[in-house]
Short mmCIF file of C-alpha atoms in Angstrom, two decimals:
data_model
loop_
_atom_site.label_atom_id
_atom_site.label_comp_id
_atom_site.label_asym_id
_atom_site.label_seq_id
_atom_site.Cartn_x
_atom_site.Cartn_y
_atom_site.Cartn_z
CA UNK A 2 158.92 -32.33 30.54
CA UNK A 3 159.39 -29.18 28.48
CA UNK A 4 159.54 -29.17 24.69
CA UNK A 5 160.05 -26.41 22.14
CA UNK A 6 159.90 -26.12 18.39
CA UNK A 7 162.55 -24.10 16.63
CA UNK A 8 165.67 -24.07 14.53
CA UNK A 9 168.44 -26.54 15.25
CA UNK A 10 171.78 -24.75 15.23
CA UNK A 11 173.83 -25.80 12.21
CA UNK A 12 170.99 -27.75 10.58
CA UNK A 13 168.87 -26.51 7.68
CA UNK A 14 165.10 -27.06 7.68
CA UNK A 15 164.30 -29.95 5.34
CA UNK A 16 167.82 -31.39 5.52
CA UNK A 17 169.44 -34.23 7.41
CA UNK A 18 172.30 -33.67 9.87
CA UNK A 19 174.79 -33.76 6.96
CA UNK A 20 172.95 -30.99 5.12
CA UNK A 21 171.50 -33.27 2.44
CA UNK A 22 167.92 -32.36 1.42
CA UNK A 23 165.18 -34.73 2.49
CA UNK A 24 162.91 -36.24 -0.14
CA UNK A 25 159.15 -36.17 0.12
CA UNK A 26 158.33 -39.74 1.08
CA UNK A 27 154.83 -40.04 2.54
CA UNK A 28 153.76 -43.28 4.23
CA UNK A 29 151.13 -43.69 1.51
CA UNK A 30 152.43 -43.44 -2.04
CA UNK A 31 151.18 -40.28 -3.74
CA UNK A 32 151.20 -40.70 -7.51
CA UNK A 33 153.73 -38.43 -9.23
CA UNK A 34 155.11 -36.97 -6.02
CA UNK A 35 156.60 -39.67 -3.83
CA UNK A 36 160.41 -39.68 -3.94
CA UNK A 37 160.57 -37.12 -6.75
CA UNK A 38 160.18 -33.92 -4.73
CA UNK A 39 161.78 -32.24 -1.73
CA UNK A 40 160.28 -32.61 1.73
CA UNK A 41 157.61 -29.97 2.32
CA UNK A 42 159.20 -28.67 5.55
CA UNK A 43 161.85 -26.67 3.64
CA UNK A 44 161.73 -22.96 4.43
CA UNK A 45 161.39 -20.98 2.29
CA UNK A 46 159.33 -23.37 0.21
CA UNK A 47 161.28 -25.07 -2.57
CA UNK A 48 160.38 -25.17 -6.23
CA UNK A 49 160.45 -28.97 -6.29
CA UNK A 50 158.08 -29.54 -3.34
CA UNK A 51 154.99 -31.67 -4.04
CA UNK A 52 152.69 -28.62 -4.03
CA UNK A 53 153.09 -24.95 -4.92
CA UNK A 54 152.67 -22.25 -2.30
CA UNK A 55 152.62 -18.47 -2.06
CA UNK A 56 156.19 -18.42 -0.73
CA UNK A 57 157.65 -20.23 -3.75
CA UNK A 58 159.49 -17.63 -5.83
CA UNK A 59 160.60 -19.67 -8.84
CA UNK A 60 160.90 -16.56 -11.01
CA UNK A 61 163.98 -15.57 -9.01
CA UNK A 62 165.10 -18.48 -6.86
CA UNK A 63 165.19 -22.11 -7.95
CA UNK A 64 166.84 -23.25 -4.71
CA UNK A 65 168.17 -26.81 -4.85
CA UNK A 66 166.49 -27.57 -8.17
CA UNK A 67 169.52 -26.64 -10.31
CA UNK A 68 171.65 -29.12 -8.36
CA UNK A 69 169.07 -31.86 -8.84
CA UNK A 70 168.91 -31.16 -12.57
CA UNK A 71 172.71 -31.33 -12.80
CA UNK A 72 172.71 -34.61 -10.83
CA UNK A 73 170.18 -36.02 -13.31
CA UNK A 74 172.47 -35.13 -16.21
CA UNK A 75 170.80 -31.94 -17.45
CA UNK A 76 173.22 -29.46 -18.96
CA UNK A 77 173.16 -26.12 -17.16
CA UNK A 78 174.26 -22.98 -18.98
CA UNK A 79 177.09 -21.35 -17.08
CA UNK A 80 178.75 -18.02 -17.47
CA UNK A 81 177.28 -14.56 -17.41
CA UNK A 82 174.14 -12.99 -18.79
CA UNK A 83 174.57 -11.30 -22.13
CA UNK A 84 172.64 -8.53 -23.78
CA UNK A 85 173.43 -8.88 -27.44
CA UNK A 86 177.17 -9.60 -27.48
CA UNK A 87 177.83 -7.61 -24.28
CA UNK A 88 178.75 -9.48 -21.06
CA UNK A 89 176.81 -7.90 -18.17
CA UNK A 90 178.99 -9.51 -15.50
CA UNK A 91 175.88 -11.06 -13.89
CA UNK A 92 176.21 -14.82 -13.43
CA UNK A 93 173.33 -16.75 -15.00
CA UNK A 94 172.80 -18.46 -11.66
CA UNK A 95 174.35 -17.96 -8.25
CA UNK A 96 174.30 -20.07 -5.11
CA UNK A 97 171.88 -20.78 -3.50
CA UNK A 98 169.81 -21.15 -6.65
CA UNK A 99 169.34 -17.49 -7.53
CA UNK A 100 168.83 -17.04 -11.27
CA UNK A 101 169.83 -13.38 -11.55
CA UNK A 102 171.45 -13.59 -14.98
CA UNK A 103 168.65 -15.69 -16.39
CA UNK A 104 166.27 -12.94 -15.26
CA UNK A 105 168.40 -10.31 -17.01
CA UNK A 106 168.35 -12.22 -20.31
CA UNK A 107 164.61 -12.95 -20.10
CA UNK A 108 163.83 -9.31 -19.25
CA UNK A 109 166.00 -8.14 -22.14
CA UNK A 110 163.82 -10.12 -24.53
CA UNK A 111 160.61 -8.88 -22.90
CA UNK A 112 161.81 -5.27 -22.95
CA UNK A 113 162.69 -5.53 -26.65
CA UNK A 114 159.25 -6.87 -27.51
CA UNK A 115 157.49 -4.31 -25.32
CA UNK A 116 159.49 -1.40 -26.72
CA UNK A 117 158.47 -2.21 -30.31
CA UNK A 118 161.62 -0.57 -31.66
CA UNK A 119 161.47 2.45 -29.30
CA UNK A 120 165.02 2.73 -27.90
CA UNK A 121 164.06 5.05 -25.04
CA UNK A 122 161.31 2.71 -23.90
CA UNK A 123 163.69 -0.25 -24.07
CA UNK A 124 166.34 1.57 -22.01
CA UNK A 125 163.73 2.56 -19.37
CA UNK A 126 162.56 -1.04 -19.16
CA UNK A 127 166.10 -2.37 -18.71
CA UNK A 128 166.95 0.39 -16.21
CA UNK A 129 163.86 -0.59 -14.20
CA UNK A 130 164.95 -4.25 -14.41
CA UNK A 131 168.44 -3.44 -13.13
CA UNK A 132 167.02 -1.29 -10.33
CA UNK A 133 164.50 -3.89 -9.19
CA UNK A 134 167.09 -6.69 -9.19
CA UNK A 135 169.41 -4.46 -7.15
CA UNK A 136 166.60 -3.52 -4.72
CA UNK A 137 165.90 -7.18 -3.87
CA UNK A 138 169.59 -8.05 -3.55
CA UNK A 139 169.92 -10.20 -6.65
CA UNK A 140 172.62 -8.03 -8.22
CA UNK A 141 175.34 -5.79 -6.83
CA UNK A 142 175.87 -2.13 -7.73
CA UNK A 143 178.60 -3.16 -10.18
CA UNK A 144 176.32 -5.76 -11.82
CA UNK A 145 173.49 -3.21 -12.00
CA UNK A 146 175.86 -0.89 -13.87
CA UNK A 147 176.85 -3.76 -16.18
CA UNK A 148 173.21 -4.36 -17.11
CA UNK A 149 172.66 -0.67 -17.83
CA UNK A 150 175.89 -0.39 -19.81
CA UNK A 151 175.13 -3.41 -21.99
CA UNK A 152 171.55 -2.24 -22.61
CA UNK A 153 172.90 1.18 -23.71
CA UNK A 154 175.37 -0.50 -26.11
CA UNK A 155 172.61 -2.49 -27.85
CA UNK A 156 172.24 -0.97 -31.29
CA UNK A 157 169.31 -2.87 -32.75
CA UNK A 158 166.05 -3.83 -31.12
#
């Protein structure tokens, strides 16, 4: 008999044959974790697994967690990220769980605080934010330009 471990075509790791995520359900009940987290075989690791790992990137990707929150009745902010009153064109969250716009809005606040009223420093910070989000594939070239344009239009820090 020959056996091999590997991906199953058309099936996601940590999901059943219908694509539904598996819950963490150990044979022995683990307080606070059993049936309230995703199965730990998901790759990359999911935010809502029973333990954190180095491959969890919750600052950028919240994977299936947004869907779970919506299923539980949490209100999720939709629409695009805004800098002041300017619409950047970057969706607050994109499938599959990327929180690009949320990152833009959070960075805007951090850049304002860090700049301490210095417009040039603020614009450099937001330019760096737009560039880094573009470099890791979280925003397109058009969205990167939208971030830069909205940051430039901001009149008060």
